[in-house]
Short mmCIF file of C-alpha atoms and ligand atoms in Angstrom, two decimals:
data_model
loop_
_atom_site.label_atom_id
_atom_site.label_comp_id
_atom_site.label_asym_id
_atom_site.label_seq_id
_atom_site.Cartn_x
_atom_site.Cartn_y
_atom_site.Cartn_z
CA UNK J 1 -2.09 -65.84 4.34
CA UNK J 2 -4.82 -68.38 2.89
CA UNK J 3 -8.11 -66.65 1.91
CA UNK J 4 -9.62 -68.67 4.92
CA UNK J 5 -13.53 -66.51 5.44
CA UNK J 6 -12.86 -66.75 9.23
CA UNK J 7 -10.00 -64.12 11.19
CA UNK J 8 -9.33 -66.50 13.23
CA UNK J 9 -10.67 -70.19 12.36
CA UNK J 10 -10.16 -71.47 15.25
CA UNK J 11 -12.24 -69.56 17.38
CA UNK J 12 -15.11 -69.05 15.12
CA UNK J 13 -16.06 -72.49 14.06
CA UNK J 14 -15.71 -74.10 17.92
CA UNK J 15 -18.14 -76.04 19.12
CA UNK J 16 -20.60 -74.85 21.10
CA UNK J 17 -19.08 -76.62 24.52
CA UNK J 18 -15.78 -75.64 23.94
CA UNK J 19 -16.90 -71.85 23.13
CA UNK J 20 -18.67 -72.17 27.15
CA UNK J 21 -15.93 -73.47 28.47
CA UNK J 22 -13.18 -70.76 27.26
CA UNK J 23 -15.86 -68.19 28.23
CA UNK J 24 -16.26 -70.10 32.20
CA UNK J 25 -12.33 -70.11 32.01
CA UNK J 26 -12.09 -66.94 30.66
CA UNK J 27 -14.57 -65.45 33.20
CA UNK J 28 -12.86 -66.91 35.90
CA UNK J 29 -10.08 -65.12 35.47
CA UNK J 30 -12.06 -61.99 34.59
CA UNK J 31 -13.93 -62.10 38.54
CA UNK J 32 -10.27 -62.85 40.19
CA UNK J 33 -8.76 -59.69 38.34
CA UNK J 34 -11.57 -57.34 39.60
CA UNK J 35 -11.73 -58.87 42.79
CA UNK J 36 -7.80 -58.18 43.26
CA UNK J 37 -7.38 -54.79 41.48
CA UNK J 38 -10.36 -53.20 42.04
CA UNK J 39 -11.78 -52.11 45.49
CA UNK J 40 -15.17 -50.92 44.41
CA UNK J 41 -15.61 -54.27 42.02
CA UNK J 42 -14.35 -56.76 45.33
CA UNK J 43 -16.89 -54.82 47.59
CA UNK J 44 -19.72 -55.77 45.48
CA UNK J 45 -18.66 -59.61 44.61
CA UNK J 46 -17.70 -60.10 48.14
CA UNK J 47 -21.69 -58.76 49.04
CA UNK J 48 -22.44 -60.90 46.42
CA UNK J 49 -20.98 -64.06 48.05
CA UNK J 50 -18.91 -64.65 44.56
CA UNK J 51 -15.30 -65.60 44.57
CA UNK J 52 -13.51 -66.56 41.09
CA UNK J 53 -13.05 -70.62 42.02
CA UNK J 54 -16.96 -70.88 42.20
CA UNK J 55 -16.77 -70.11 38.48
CA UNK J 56 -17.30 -73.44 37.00
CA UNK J 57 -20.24 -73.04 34.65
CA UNK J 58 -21.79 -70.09 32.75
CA UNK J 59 -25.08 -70.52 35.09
CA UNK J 60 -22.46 -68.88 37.55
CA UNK J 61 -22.87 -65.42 36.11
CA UNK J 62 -26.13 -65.03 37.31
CA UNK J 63 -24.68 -64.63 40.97
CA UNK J 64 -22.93 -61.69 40.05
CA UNK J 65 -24.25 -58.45 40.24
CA UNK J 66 -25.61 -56.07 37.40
CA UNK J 67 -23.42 -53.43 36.73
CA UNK J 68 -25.67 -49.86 35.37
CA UNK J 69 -24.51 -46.62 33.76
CA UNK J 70 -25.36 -45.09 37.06
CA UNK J 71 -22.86 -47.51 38.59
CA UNK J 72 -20.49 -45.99 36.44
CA UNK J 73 -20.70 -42.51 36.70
CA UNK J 74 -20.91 -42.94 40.82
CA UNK J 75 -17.47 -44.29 40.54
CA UNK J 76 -16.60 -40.93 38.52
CA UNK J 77 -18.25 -39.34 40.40
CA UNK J 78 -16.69 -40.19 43.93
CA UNK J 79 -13.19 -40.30 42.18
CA UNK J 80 -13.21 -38.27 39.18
CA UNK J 81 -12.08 -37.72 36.88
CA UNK J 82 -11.62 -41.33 35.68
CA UNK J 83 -13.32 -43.47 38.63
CA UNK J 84 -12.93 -46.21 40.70
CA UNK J 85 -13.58 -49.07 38.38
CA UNK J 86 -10.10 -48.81 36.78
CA UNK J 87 -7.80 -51.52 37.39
CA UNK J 88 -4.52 -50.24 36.43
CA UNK J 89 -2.42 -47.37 37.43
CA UNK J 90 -3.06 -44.35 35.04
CA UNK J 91 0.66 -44.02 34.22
CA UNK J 92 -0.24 -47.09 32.19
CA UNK J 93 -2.85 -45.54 29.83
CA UNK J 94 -2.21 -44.52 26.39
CA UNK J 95 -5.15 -42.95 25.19
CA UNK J 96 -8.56 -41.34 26.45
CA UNK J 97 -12.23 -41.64 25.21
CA UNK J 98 -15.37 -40.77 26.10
CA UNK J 99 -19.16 -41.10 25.27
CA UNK J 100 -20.18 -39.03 21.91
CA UNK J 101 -22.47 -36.49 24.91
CA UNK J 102 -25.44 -36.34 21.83
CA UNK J 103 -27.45 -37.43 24.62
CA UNK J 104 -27.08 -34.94 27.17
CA UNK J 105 -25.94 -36.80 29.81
CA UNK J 106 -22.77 -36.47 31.55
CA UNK J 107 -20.08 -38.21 29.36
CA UNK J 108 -18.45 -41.44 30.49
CA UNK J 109 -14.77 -41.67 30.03
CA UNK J 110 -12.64 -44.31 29.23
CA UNK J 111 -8.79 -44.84 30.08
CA UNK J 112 -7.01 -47.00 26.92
CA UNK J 113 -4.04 -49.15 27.97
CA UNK J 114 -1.28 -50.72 25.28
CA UNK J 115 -3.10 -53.92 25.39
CA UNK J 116 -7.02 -52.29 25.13
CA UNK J 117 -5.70 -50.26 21.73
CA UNK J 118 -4.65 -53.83 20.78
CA UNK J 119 -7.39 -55.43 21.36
CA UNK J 120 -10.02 -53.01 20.01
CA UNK J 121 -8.35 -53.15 17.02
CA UNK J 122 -8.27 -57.10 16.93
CA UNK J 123 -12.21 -57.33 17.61
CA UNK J 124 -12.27 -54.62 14.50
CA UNK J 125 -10.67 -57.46 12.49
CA UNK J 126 -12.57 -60.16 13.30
CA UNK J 127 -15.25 -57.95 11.59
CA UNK J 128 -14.06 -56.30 8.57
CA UNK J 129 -12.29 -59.81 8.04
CA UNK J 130 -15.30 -61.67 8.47
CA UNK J 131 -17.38 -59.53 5.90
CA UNK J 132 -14.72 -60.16 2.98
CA UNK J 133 -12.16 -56.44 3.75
CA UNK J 134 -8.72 -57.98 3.20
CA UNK J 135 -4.99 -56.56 2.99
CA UNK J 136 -5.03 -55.16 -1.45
CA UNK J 137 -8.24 -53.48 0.07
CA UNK J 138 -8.04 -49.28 0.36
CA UNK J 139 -10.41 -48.38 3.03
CA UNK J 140 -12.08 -44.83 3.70
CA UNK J 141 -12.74 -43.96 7.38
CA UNK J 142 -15.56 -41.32 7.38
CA UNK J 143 -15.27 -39.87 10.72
CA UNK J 144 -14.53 -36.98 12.19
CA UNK J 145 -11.67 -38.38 14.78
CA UNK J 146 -11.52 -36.90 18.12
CA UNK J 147 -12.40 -38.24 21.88
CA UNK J 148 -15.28 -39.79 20.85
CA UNK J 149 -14.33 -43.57 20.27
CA UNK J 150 -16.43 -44.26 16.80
CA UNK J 151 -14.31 -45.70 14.24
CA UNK J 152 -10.72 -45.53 15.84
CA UNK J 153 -10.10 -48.75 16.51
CA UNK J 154 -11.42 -49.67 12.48
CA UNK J 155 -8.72 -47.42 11.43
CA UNK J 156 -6.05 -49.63 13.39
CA UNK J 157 -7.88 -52.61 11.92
CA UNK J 158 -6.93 -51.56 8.31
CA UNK J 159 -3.44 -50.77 9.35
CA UNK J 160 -3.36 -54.29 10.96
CA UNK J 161 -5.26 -56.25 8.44
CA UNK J 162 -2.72 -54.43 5.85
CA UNK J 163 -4.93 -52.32 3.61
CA UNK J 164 -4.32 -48.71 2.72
CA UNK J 165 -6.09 -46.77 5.21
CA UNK J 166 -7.33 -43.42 4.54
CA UNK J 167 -8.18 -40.86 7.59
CA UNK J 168 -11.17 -38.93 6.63
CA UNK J 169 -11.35 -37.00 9.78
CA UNK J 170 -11.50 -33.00 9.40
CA UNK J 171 -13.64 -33.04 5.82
CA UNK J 172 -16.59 -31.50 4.62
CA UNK J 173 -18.65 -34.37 3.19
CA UNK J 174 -17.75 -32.82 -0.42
CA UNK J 175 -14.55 -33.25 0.33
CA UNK J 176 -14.59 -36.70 1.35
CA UNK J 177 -16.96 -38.27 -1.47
CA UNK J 178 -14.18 -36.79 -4.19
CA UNK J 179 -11.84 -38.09 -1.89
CA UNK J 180 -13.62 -41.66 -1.97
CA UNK J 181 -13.50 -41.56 -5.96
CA UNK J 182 -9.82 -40.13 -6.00
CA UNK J 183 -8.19 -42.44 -3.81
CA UNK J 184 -10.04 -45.55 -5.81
CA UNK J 185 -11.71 -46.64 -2.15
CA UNK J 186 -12.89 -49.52 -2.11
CA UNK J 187 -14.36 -50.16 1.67
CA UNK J 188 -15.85 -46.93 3.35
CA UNK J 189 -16.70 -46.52 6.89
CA UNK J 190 -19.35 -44.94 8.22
CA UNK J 191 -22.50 -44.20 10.37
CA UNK J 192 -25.85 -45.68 8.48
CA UNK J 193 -27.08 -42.02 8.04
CA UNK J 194 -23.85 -40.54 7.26
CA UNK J 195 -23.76 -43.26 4.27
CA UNK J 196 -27.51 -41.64 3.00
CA UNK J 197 -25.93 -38.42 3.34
CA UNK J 198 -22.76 -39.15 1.26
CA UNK J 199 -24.89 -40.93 -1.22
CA UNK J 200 -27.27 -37.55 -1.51
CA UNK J 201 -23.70 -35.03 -1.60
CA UNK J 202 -22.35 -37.79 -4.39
CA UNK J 203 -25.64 -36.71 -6.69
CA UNK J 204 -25.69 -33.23 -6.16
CA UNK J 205 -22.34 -32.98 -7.03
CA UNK J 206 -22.87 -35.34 -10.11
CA UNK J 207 -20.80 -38.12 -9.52
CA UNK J 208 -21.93 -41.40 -9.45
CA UNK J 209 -20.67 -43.00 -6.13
CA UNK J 210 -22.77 -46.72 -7.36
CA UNK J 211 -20.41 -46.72 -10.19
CA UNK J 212 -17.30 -45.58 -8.18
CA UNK J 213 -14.96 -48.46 -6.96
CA UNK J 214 -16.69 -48.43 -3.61
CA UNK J 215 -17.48 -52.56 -3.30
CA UNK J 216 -17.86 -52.45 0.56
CA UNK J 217 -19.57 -50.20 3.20
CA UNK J 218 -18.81 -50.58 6.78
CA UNK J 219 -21.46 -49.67 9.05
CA UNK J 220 -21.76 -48.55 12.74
CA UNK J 221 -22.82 -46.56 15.61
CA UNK J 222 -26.35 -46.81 14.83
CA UNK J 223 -29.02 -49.48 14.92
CA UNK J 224 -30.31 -48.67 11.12
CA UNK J 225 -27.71 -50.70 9.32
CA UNK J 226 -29.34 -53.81 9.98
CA UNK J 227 -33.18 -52.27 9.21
CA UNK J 228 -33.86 -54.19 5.64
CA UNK J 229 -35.11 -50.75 4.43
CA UNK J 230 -32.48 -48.53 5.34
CA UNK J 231 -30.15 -51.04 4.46
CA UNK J 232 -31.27 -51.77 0.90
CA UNK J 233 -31.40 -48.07 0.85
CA UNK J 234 -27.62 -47.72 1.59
CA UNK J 235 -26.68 -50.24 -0.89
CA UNK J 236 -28.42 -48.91 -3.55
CA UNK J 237 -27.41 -45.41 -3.31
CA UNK J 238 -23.90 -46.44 -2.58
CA UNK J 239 -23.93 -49.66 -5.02
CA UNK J 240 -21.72 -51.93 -3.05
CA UNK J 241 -22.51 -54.35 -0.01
CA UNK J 242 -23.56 -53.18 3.87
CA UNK J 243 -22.34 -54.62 6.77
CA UNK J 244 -23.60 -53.76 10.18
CA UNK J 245 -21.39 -54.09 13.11
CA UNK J 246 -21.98 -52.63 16.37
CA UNK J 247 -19.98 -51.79 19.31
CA UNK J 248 -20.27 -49.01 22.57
CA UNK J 249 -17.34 -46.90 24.12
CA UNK J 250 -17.67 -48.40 27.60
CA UNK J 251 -15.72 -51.49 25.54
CA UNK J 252 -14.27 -49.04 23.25
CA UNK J 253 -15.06 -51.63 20.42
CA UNK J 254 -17.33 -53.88 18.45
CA UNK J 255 -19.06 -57.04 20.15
CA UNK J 256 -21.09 -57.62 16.69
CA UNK J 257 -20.47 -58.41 13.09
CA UNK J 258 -22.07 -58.97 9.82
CA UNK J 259 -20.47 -61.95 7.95
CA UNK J 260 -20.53 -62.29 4.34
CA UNK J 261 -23.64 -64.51 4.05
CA UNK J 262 -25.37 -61.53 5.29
CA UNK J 263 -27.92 -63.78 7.47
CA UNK J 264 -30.16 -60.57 8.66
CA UNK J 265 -28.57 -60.70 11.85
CA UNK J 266 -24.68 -59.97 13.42
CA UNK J 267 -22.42 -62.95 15.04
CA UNK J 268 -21.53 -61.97 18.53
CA UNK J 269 -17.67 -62.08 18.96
CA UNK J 270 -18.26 -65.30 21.92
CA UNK J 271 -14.47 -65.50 22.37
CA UNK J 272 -14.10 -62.19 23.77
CA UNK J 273 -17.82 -61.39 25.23
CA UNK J 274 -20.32 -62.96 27.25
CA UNK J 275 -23.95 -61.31 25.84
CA UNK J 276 -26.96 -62.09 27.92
CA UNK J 277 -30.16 -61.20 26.69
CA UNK J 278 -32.43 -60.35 30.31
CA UNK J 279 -35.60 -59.39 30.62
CA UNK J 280 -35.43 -55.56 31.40
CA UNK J 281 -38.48 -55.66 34.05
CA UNK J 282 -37.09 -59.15 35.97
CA UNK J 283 -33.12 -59.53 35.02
CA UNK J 284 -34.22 -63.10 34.16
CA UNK J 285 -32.67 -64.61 31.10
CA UNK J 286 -35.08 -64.94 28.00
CA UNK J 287 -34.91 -67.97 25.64
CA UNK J 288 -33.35 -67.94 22.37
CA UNK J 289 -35.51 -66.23 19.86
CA UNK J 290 -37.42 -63.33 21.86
CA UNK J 291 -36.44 -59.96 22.78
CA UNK J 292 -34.77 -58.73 25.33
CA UNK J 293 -32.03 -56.56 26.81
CA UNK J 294 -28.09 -57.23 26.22
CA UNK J 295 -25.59 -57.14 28.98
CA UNK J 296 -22.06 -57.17 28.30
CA UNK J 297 -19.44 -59.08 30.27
CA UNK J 298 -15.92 -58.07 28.31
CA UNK J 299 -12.59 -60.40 28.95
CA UNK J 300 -10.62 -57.94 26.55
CA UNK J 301 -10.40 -54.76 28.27
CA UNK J 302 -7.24 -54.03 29.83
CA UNK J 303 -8.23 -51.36 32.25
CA UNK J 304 -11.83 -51.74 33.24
CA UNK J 305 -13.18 -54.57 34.42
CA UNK J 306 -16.48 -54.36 32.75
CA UNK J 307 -18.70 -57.82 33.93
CA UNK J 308 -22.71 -58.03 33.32
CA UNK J 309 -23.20 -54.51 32.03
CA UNK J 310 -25.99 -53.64 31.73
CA UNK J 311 -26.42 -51.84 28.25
CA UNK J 312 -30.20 -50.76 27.55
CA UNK J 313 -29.82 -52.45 24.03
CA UNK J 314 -32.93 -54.20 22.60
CA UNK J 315 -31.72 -57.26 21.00
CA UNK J 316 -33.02 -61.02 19.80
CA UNK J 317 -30.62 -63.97 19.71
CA UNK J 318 -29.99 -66.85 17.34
CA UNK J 319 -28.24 -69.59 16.99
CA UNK J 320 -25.00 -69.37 15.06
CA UNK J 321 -26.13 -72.60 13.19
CA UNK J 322 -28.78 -70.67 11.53
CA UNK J 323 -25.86 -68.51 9.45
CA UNK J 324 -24.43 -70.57 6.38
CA UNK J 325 -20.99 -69.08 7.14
CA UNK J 326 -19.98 -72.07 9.95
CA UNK J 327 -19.24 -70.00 12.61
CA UNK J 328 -20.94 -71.28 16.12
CA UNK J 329 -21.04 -68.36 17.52
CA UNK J 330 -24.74 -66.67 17.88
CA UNK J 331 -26.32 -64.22 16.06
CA UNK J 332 -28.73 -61.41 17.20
CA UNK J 333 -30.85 -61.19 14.64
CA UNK J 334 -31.82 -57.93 13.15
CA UNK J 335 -28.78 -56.07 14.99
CA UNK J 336 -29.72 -53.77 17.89
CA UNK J 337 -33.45 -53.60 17.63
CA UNK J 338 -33.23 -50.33 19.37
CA UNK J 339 -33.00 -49.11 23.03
CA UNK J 340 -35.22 -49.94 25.99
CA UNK J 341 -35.50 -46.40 26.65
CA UNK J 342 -36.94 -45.77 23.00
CA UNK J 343 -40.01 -46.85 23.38
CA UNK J 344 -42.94 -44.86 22.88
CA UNK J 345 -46.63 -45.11 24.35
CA UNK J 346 -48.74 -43.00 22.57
CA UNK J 347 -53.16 -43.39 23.46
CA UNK J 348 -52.08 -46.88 24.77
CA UNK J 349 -50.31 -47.89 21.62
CA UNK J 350 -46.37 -48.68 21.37
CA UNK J 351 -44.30 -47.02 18.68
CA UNK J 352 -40.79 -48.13 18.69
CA UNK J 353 -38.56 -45.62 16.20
CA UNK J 354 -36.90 -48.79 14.45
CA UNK J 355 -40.00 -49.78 13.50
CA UNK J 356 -41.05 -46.36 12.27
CA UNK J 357 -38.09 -45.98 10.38
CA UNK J 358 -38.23 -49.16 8.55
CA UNK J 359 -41.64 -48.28 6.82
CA UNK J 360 -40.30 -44.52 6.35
CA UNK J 361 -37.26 -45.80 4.09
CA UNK J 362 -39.52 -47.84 2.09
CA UNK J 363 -39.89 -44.68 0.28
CA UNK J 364 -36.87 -44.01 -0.77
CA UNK J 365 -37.92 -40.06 -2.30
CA UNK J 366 -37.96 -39.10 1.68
CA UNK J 367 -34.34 -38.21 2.54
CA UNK J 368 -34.56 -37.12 5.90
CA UNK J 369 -37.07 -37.39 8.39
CA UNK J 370 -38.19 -36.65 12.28
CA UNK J 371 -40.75 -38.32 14.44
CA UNK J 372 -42.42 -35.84 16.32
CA UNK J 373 -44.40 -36.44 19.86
CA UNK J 374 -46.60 -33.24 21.03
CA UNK J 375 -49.85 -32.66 23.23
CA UNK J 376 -52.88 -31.51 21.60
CA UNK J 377 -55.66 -29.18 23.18
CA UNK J 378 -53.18 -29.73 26.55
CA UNK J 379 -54.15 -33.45 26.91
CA UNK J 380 -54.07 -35.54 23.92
CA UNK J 381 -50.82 -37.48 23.05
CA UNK J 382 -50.42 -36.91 19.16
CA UNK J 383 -47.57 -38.51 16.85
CA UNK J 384 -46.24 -36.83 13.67
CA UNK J 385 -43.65 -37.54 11.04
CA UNK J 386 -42.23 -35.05 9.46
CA UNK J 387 -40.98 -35.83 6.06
CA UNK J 388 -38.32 -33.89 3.32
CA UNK J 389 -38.83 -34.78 0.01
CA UNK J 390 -36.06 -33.14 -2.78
CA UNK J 391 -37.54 -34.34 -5.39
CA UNK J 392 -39.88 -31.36 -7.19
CA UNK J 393 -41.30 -34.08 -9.62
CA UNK J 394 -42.33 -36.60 -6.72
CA UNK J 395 -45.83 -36.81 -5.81
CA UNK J 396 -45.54 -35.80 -2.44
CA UNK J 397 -49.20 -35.86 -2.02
CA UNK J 398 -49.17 -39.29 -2.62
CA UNK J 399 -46.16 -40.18 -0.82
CA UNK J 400 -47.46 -38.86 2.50
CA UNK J 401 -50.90 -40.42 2.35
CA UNK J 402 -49.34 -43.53 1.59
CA UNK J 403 -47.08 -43.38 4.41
CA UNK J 404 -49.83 -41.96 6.59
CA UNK J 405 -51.68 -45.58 6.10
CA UNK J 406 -48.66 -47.73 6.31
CA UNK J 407 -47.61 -46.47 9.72
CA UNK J 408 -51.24 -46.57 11.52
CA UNK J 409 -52.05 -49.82 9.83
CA UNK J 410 -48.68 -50.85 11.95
CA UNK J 411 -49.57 -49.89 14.92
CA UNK J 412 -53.26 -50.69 15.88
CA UNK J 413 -54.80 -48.04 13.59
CA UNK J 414 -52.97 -44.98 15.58
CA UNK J 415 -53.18 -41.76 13.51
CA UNK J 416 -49.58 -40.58 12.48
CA UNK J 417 -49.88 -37.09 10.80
CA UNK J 418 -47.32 -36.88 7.83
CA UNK J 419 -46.25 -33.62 7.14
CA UNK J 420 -43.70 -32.54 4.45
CA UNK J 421 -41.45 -29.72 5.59
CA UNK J 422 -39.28 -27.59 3.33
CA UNK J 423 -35.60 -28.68 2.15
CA UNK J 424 -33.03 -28.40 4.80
CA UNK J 425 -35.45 -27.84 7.96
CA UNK J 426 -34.84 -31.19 9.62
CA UNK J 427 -31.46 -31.88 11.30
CA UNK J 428 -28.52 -33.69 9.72
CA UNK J 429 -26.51 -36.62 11.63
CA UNK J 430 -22.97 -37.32 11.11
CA UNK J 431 -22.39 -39.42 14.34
CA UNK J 432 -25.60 -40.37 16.58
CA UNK J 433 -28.72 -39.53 14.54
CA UNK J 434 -31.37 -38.37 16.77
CA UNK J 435 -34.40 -38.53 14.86
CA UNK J 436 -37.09 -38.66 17.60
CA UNK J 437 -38.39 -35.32 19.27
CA UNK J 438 -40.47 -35.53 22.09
CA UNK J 439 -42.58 -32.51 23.36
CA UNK J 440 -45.36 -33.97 25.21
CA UNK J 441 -46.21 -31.99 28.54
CA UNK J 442 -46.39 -34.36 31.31
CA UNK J 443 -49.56 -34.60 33.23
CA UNK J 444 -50.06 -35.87 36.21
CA UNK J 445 -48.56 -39.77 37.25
CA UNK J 446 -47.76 -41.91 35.03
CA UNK J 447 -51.21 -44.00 35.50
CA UNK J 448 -53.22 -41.25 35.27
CA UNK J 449 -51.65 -40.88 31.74
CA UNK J 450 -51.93 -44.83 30.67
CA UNK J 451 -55.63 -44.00 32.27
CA UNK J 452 -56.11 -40.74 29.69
CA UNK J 453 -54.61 -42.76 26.95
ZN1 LIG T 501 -22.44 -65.97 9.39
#
């Protein structure tokens, strides 16, 4: 195999006409397949007034309708326990995932056919590829496996892009840093926190994971590997290079990848995916360059039709062209900026947690931290950030006062109290890290509050 940069050449340096047009072909064939196999999915285009041979340009999307999480669960709802949006007989499924539940809400589960394990692997490839992994490569897979989806289909990647793949499922995190060092790894996998954490087990069990053979890190499942702090972070404590990709269990995969050039943003996969960015309020599309929410429209899933879903993902896209690597394909830069749902309003001001977090891990002495919402004297809305700090020498003091200044002078002079809380008291993430914790007691409407803030 020539070292070409690209997984699959062809595909990734198209022009921008010819990417459309596979998509409009490729989404034709997508709305004929739901609208055959799928009661619940023809009931819903047919409403719509859509049939597949009205497909003839990618302003045809807009005519079909928004598919929700709600939309989802309804279907598993009314037919559990795997819905009505599946398209093929269950006989034909080979494996079974589901949402990691750190959320609370009722898990969504997935039904894997031969050809989705296939593919999820494939879109895998086009990413470790793309950010330099190749076949002499020995790649570490730090994940506990199980029904949650995470890093499966990376695993089948190694195996398919030929590198020795190690299965660090089961493992204390001890366990798997000597394992890392033993085995002579040379790409790890894992979450963006779960890399800080590994990093912070490497020192206090003196070995020096910067000057291991570790030359690649893998990231996913969480929207910090493309902060520039958190990411700088990572690559310092683990001394090799980042990339952030980013994928959801409802495709089972990744959509986005970090190439080598490392542009401070992630190339959609446009081959396989559609990604709109709307705007979450009117569903209208934005232009390129400003924020708004991604929905997913998937032509690689085997057994769920999944067209314009809708995924609460705050993201800002690029063109391709702005990358040095020659692919066409878009970028959104900055990764997943964070979720619709995250955002804060606190006395009229708007915290986002990204944005929190990327002045926090400008201090690299704070290992872990929480952001924590309460009501003061029943009424006022009051932010905190509560801060552990190992270090006995560091001038926490300092630190916090610092930090204090940095965040408010962020955010339209809003006070944050920074606290520093003994060792070990805050939470620690392996998958999902869920570092916000609201408590605020909700009085009255929703206006009155804006009103009182
Ligand atoms: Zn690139």
């Amino acid at each position: 195999m020539t070292d070409s940069p690209y997984w699959n050449p062809r595909h990734e340096t198209m022009a921008r006409k010819d990417v459309e047009a596979l998509q409009v072909r490729k989404l034709r064939n997508l709305v004929e397949w739901a609208d055959s196999q799928v009661p619940w999915q023809a009931k819903r285009l047919r409403d719509a007034g859509v049939t597949a041979d009205q497909i003839r340009s990618l302003d045809d999307l807009q005519r079909i309708p928004i598919m929700t999480r709600d939309d989802w669960m309804q279907g598993q709802v009314e037919e559990p326990p795997f819905g009505s949006n599946v398209a093929v007989p269950r006989e034909s499924a080979i494996r079974y995932h589901m949402t990691s539940g750190t959320t609370g809400k009722t898990p969504i589960r997935v039904l894997d056919g031969m050809k989705d394990w296939e593919w999820i692997a494939e879109m895998w490839c086009y990413g470790l590829w793309g950010f330099g992994v190749r076949p002499r490569d020995v790649l570490f897979v730090a994940f506990g496996y199980s029904t949650f989806i995470g890093f499966w289909g990376l695993h089948y990647a190694g195996e398919k892009l030929g590198c020795l793949t190690l299965p660090g499922g089961a493992m204390a995190t001890d366990q798997r840093v000597k394992q890392i060092v033993d085995m002579g790894a040379t790409v790890v996998a894992s979450t963006p926190t779960y890399a800080l954490r590994m990093a912070q087990e490497a020192r206090a069990l003196g070995i020096d994971l910067a000057g291991s053979s570790v030359q690649r890190l893998i990231l996913s499942g969480e929207p910090a590997g493309s902060i520039p702090a958190t990411k700088k972070l990572i690559q310092e404590e683990g001394g090799a290079r980042a990339g952030d990709t980013a994928g959801m269990t409802e495709l089972g995969t990744i959509m986005i990848f970090e190439c080598g050039e490392q542009p401070g943003g992630t190339h959609i996969i446009e081959d396989n995916y559609i990604e709109e960015v709307l705007d979450p309020e009117s569903d209208r599309p934005v232009a390129h360059g400003e924020m708004g929410e991604r929905v997913v429209t998937s032509f690689g899933r085997g057994f769920i039709p999944v067209m314009r879903y809708r995924t609460r993902d705050l993201v800002v896209k690029v063109p391709g062209m702005s990358c040095r690597c020659g692919r066409t394909w878009d970028l959104y830069e900055g990764g997943i900026r964070g979720r619709v749902d995250d955002m804060k309003l606190v006395r009229g001001t708007n915290v986002y947690p990204r944005a929190v977090e990327a002045i926090v891990r400008e201090h690299p002495e704070i290992d872990e931290f929480q952001i924590h919402l309460y009501t003061a004297e029943g009424r006022r809305d009051e932010i905190e950030i509560l801060v552990e700090i190992p270090d006995q020498e560091a001038d926490a003091g300092g630190i916090t006062a610092r930090l204090e200044k940095e965040l408010a002078d962020a955010h339209e002079a809003l006070r944050f109290g920074v606290k520093q809380v003994d060792l070990g008291t805050l939470p620690r993430f392996e998958l999902k890290a869920k570092r916000l914790v609201d408590d605020r007691i909700v009085i009255g409407t929703e206006g009155e509050r804006r009103a009182q803030a």
